[in-house]
Short mmCIF file of C-alpha atoms in Angstrom, two decimals:
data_model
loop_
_atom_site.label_atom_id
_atom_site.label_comp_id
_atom_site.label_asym_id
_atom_site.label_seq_id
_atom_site.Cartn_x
_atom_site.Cartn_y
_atom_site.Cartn_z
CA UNK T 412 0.00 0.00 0.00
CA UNK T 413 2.93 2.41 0.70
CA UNK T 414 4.48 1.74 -2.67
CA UNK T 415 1.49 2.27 -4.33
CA UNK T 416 0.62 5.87 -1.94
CA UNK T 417 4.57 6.89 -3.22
CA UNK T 418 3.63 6.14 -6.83
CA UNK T 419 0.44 8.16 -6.95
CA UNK T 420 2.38 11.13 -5.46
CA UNK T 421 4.77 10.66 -7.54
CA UNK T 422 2.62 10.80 -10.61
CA UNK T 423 0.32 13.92 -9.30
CA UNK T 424 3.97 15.76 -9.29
CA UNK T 425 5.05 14.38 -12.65
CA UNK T 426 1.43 15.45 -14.07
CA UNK T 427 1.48 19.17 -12.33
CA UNK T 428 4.79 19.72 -13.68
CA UNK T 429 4.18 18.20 -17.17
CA UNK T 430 0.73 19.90 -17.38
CA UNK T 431 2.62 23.48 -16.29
CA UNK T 432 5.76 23.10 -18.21
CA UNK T 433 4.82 20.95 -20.80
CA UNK T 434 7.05 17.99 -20.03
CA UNK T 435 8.47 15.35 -17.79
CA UNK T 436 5.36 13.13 -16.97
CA UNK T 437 6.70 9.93 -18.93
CA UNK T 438 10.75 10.48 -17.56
CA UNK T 439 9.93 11.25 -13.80
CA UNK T 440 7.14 8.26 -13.66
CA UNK T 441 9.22 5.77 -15.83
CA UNK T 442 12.43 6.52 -13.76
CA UNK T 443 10.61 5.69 -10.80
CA UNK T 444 9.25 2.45 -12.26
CA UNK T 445 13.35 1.51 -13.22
CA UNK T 446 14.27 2.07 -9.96
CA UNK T 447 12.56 -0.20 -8.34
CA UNK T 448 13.31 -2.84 -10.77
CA UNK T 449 10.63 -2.70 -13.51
CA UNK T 450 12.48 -3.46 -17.51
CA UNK T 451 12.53 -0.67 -19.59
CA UNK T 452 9.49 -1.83 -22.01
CA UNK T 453 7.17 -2.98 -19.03
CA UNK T 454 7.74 0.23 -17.75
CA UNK T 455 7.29 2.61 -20.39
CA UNK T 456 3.93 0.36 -21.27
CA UNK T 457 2.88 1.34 -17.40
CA UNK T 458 3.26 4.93 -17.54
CA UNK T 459 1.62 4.99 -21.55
CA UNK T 460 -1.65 2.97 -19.73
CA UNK T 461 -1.44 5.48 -17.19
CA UNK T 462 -1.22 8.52 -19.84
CA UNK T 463 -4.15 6.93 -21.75
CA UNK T 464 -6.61 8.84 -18.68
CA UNK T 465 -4.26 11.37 -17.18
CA UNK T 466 -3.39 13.40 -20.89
CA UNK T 467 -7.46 13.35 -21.66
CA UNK T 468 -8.47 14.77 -18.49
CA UNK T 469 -4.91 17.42 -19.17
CA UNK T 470 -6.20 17.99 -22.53
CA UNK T 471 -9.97 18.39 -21.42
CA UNK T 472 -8.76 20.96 -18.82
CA UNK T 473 -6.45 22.81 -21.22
CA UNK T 474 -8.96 23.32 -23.40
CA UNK T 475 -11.48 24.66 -21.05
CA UNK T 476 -8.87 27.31 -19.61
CA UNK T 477 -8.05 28.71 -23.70
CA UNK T 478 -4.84 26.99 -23.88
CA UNK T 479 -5.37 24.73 -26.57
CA UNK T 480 -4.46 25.56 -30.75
CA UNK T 481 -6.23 22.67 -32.49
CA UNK T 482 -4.23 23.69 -35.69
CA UNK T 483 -1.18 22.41 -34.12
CA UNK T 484 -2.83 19.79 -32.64
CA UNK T 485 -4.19 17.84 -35.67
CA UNK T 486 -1.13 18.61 -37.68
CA UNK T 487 1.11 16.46 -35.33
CA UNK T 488 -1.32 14.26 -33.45
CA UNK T 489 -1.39 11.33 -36.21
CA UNK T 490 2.78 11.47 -37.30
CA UNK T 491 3.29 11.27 -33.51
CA UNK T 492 0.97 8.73 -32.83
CA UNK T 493 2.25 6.68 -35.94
CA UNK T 494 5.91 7.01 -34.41
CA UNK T 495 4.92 6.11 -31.06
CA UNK T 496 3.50 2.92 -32.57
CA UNK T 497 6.69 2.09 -34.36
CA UNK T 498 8.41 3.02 -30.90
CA UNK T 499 6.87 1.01 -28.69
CA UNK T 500 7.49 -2.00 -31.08
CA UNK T 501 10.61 -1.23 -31.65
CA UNK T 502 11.34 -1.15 -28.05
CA UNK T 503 9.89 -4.48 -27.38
CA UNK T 504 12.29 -5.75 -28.92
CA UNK T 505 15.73 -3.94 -28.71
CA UNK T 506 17.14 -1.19 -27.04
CA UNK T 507 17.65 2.31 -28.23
CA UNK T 508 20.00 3.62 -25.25
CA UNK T 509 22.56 4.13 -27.84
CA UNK T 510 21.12 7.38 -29.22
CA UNK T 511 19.68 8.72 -26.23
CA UNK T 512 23.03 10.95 -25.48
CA UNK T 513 22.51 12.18 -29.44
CA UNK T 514 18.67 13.72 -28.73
CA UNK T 515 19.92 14.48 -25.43
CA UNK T 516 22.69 16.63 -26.83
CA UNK T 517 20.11 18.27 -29.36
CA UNK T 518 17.20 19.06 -26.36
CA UNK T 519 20.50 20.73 -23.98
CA UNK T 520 21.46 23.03 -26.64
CA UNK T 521 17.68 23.80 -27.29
CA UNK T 522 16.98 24.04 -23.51
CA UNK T 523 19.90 26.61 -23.11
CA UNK T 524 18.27 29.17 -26.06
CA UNK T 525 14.64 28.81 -24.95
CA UNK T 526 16.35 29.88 -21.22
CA UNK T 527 18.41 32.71 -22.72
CA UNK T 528 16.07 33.81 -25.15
CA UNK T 529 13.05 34.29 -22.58
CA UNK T 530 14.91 35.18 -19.91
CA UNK T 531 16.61 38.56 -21.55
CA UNK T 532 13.97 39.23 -24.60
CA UNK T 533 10.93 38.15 -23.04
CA UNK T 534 8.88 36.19 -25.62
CA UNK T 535 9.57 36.45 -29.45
CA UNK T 536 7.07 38.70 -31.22
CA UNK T 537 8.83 38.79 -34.64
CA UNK T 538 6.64 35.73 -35.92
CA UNK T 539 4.34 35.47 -33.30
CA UNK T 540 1.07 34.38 -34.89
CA UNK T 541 2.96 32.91 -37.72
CA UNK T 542 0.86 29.62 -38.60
CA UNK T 543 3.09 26.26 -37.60
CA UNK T 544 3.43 24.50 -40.73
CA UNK T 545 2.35 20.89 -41.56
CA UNK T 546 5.66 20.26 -43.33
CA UNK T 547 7.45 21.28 -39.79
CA UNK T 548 4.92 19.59 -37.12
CA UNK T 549 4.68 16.21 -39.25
CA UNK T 550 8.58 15.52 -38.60
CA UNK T 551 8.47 17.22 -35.29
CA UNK T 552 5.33 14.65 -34.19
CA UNK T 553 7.36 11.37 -35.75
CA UNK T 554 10.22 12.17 -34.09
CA UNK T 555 8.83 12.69 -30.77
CA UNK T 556 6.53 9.99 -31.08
CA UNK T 557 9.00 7.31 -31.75
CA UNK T 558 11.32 8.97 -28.67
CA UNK T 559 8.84 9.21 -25.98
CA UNK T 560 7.60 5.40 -26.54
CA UNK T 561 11.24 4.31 -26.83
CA UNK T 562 12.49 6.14 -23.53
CA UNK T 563 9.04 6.22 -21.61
CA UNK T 564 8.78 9.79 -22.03
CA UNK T 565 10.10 12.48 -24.73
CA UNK T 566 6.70 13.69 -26.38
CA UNK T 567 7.06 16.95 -24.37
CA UNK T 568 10.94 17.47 -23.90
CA UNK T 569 10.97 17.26 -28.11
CA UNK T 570 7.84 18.79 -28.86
CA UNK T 571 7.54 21.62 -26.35
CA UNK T 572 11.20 23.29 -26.69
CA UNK T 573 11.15 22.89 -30.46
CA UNK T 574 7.57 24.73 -30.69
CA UNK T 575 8.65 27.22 -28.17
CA UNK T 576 11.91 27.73 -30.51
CA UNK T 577 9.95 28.82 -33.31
CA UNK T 578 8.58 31.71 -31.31
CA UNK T 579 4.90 31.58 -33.35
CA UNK T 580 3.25 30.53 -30.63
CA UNK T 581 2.96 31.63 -26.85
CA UNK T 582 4.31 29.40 -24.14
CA UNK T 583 0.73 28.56 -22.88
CA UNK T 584 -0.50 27.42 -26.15
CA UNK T 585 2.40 25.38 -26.75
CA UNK T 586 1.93 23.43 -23.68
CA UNK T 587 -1.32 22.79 -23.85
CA UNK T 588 -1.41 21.91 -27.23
CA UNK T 589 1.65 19.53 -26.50
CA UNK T 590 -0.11 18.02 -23.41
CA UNK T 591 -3.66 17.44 -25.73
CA UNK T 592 -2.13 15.64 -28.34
CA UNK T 593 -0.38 13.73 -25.87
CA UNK T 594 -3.37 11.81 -25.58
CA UNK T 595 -3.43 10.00 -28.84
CA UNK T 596 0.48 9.27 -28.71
CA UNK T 597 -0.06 7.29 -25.25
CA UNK T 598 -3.07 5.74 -27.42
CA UNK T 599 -0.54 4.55 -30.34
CA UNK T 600 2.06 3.79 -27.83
CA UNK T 601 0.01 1.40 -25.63
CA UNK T 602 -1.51 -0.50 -28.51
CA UNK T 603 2.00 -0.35 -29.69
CA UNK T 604 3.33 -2.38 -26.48
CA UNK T 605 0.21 -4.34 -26.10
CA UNK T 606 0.36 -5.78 -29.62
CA UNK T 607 4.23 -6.64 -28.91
CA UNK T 608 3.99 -7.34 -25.31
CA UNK T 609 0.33 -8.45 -24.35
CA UNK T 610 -0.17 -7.35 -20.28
CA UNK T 611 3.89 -8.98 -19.93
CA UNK T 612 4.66 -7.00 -16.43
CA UNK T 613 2.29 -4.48 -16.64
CA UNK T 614 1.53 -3.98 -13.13
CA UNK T 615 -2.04 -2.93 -13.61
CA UNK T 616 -2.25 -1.13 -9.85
CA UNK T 617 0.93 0.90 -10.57
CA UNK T 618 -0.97 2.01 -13.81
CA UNK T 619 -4.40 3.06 -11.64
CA UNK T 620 -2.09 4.98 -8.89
CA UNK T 621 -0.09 6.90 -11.35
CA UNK T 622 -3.46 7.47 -13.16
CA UNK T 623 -5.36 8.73 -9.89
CA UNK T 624 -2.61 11.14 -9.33
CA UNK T 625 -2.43 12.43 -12.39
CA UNK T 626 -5.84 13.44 -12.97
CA UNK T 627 -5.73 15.26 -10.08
CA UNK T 628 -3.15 17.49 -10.54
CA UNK T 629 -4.20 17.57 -14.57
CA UNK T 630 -6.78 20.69 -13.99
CA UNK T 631 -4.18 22.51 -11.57
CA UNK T 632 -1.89 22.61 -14.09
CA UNK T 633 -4.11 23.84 -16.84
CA UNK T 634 -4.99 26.49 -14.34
CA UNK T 635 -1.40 27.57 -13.72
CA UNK T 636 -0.70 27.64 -17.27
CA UNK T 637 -3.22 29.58 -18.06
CA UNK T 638 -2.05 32.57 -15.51
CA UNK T 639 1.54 32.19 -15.05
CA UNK T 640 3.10 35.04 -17.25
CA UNK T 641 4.75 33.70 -20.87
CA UNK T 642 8.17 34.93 -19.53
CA UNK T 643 8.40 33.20 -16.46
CA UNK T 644 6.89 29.52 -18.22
CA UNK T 645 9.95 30.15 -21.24
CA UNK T 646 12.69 30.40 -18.27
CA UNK T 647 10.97 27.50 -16.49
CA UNK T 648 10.53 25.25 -19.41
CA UNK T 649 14.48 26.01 -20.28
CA UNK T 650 15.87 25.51 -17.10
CA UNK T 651 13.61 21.95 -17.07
CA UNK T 652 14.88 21.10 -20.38
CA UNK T 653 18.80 21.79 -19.14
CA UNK T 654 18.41 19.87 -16.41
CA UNK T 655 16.33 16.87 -17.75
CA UNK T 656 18.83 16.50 -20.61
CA UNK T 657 22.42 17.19 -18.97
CA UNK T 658 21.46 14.92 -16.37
CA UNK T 659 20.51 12.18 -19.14
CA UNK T 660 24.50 13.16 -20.74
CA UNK T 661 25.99 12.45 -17.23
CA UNK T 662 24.34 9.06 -17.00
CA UNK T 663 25.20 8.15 -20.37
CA UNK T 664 28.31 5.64 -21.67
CA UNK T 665 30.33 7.95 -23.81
CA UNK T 666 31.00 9.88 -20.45
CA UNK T 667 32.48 9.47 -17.32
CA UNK T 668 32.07 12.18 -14.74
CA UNK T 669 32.48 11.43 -10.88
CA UNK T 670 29.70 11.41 -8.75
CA UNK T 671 31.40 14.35 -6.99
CA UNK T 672 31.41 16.41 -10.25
CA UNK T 673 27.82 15.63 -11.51
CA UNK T 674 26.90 17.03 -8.08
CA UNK T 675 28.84 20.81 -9.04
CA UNK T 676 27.41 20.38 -12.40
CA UNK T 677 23.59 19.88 -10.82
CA UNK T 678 24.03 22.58 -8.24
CA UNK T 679 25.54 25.24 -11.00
CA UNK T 680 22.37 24.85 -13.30
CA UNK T 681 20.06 25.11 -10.56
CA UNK T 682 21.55 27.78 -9.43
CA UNK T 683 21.83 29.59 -12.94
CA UNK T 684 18.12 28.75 -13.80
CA UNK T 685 16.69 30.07 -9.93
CA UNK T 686 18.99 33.64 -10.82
CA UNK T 687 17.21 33.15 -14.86
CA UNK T 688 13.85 33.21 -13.24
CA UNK T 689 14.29 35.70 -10.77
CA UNK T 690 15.63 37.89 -13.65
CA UNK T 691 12.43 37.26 -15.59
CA UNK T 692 10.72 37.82 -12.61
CA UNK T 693 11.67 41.06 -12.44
CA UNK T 694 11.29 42.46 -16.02
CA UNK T 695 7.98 41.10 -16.08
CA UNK T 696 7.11 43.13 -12.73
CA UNK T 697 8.46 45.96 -14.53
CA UNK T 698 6.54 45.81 -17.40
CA UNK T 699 3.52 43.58 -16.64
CA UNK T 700 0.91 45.13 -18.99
CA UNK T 701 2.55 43.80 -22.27
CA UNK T 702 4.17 41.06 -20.56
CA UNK T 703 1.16 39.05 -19.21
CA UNK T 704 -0.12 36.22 -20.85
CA UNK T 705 -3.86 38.05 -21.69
CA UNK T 706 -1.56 40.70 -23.51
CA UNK T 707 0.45 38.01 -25.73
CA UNK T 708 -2.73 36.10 -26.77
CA UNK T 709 -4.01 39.30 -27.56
CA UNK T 710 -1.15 40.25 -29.68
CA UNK T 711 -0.72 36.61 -31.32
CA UNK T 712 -5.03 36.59 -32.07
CA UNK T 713 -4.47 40.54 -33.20
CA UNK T 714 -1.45 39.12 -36.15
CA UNK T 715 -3.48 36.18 -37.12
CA UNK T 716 -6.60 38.37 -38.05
CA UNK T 717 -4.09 40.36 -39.93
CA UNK T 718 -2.77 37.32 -41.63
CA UNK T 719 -6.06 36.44 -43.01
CA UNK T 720 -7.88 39.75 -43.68
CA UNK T 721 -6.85 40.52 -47.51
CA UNK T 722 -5.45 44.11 -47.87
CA UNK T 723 -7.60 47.06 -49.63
CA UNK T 724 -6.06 46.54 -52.91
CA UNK T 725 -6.48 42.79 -53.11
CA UNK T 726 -10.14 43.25 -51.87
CA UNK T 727 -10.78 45.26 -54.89
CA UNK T 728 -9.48 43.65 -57.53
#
């Protein structure tokens, strides 16, 4: 009964940071799972069963609080769930380990612009309300697809910073449009293992107590997004994204740090990312009327109009 009390905890934190920041539901739950002992493709099956419920109640809630662009959603919702499909069988039967320090490497150096960039500039307004193209998302989706069935979890460290990068889009859309697709990928991915696996050490009351917890943190989370200033969720999301993916570099083969070392290293990027936020923190305070999140959507809803209202010389011939 403890373990299963410590699991459901652990996966109403997982959800209220994943449904806030737009990632790190399938790594914190699936790490969990490894630690105790579970294989890597029984786990990751877990924590997709689990998903199944906790991203449509995430998605439901996002929606409800404005947060949701279903452009962006349909446009990588099926190449995602078609790569979480090929992911999950691909993990049933081999391991993909070997390029985990390669998409690791890619996120970090993503992680460390989305930081900088929101931290000092605030969000991008340049090609804000730029529309996401299908020839951009479809890649984006199969690639994060096929990484977050593979590793348990990667549909929002790809998607999110790589959205986010693009600047056409502000934070809170991009999150909950991430989290709402989610949904179908944990679809794809458990039929995925199920086809490959059957129920093969799925511990069905590990799925129900990460489930439990994460629906109720899902609606929280929507909430927060939907207040928490664009600034301050860009220098979050970065600082998540450095951490997440230096700490999967540290762990990896092609490295060997001490123990001693990785514990600087940890300490130095917390500390860099708490002095980020505060920074952001500040410049919002200082400028909250075309900082908040009402006054981006605004400005991103104001450029799309413009984008589809023909000019006065088009209209008349």
């Amino acid at each position: 009964m403890r373990t299963l009390v410590l699991i459901g905890l652990v996966g109403f934190a997982a959800q209220l940071v994943d449904g806030s920041l737009g990632m790190a539901y399938g790594v914190t739950t699936t790490t969990l799972l490894l630690a105790i002992g579970t294989n890597p493709a029984a786990a990751s099956a877990t924590v997709h069963l689990a998903e199944i419920g906790t991203t449509l109640v995430s998605g439901v809630s996002h929606w409800r609080f404005g947060n949701v662009d279903w452009k962006v959603v349909r446009r990588i919702a099926l190449p995602g769930a078609i790569g979480a499909f090929a992911g999950a069988t691909v993990l049933s039967h081999l391991s993909t380990e070997a390029a985990a320090p390669v998409m690791a490497a890619i996120l970090l150096a993503l992680g460390l612009y989305i930081l900088v960039r929101f931290t000092f500039s605030g969000i991008p307004r340049e090609h804000l309300g730029k529309p996401l193209r299908k020839r951009f998302l479809s890649p984006l989706g199969l690639v994060a697809g096929f990484v977050d069935a593979t590793g348990g979890g990667g549909w929002g460290p790809v998607g999110t910073p790589a959205i986010l990068a693009s600047g056409r889009l502000e934070p809170r859309k991009v999150i909950g449009s991430i989290d709402t697709s989610e949904f179908i990928i944990a679809v794809a991915a458990s039929l995925g293992f199920l086809v490959s696996l059957g129920s093969q050490g799925i511990n069905f009351a590990w799925v129900g107590a990460i489930l439990v917890g994460g629906v109720l943190a899902a609606p929280l989370a929507a909430w927060l997004v939907r207040h928490v200033p664009p600034r301050l969720l860009g220098a979050s999301v970065g600082g998540l994204i450095i951490l997440t993916n230096t700490r999967t570099l540290l762990r990896a083969d092609l490295v060997d740090v001490p123990r001693p070392a990785q514990t600087v290293i940890y300490t130095f990027i917390v500390v860099a990312w708490a002095a980020a936020f505060a920074y952001s923190l500040r410049e919002y305070l200082r400028d909250r009327d075309l900082e908040s999140s009402d006054a981006i959507s605004a400005l991103r809803e104001e450029r799309e109009r413009a984008t589809k209202t023909p000019s006065p010389a088009v209209a008349a011939s």
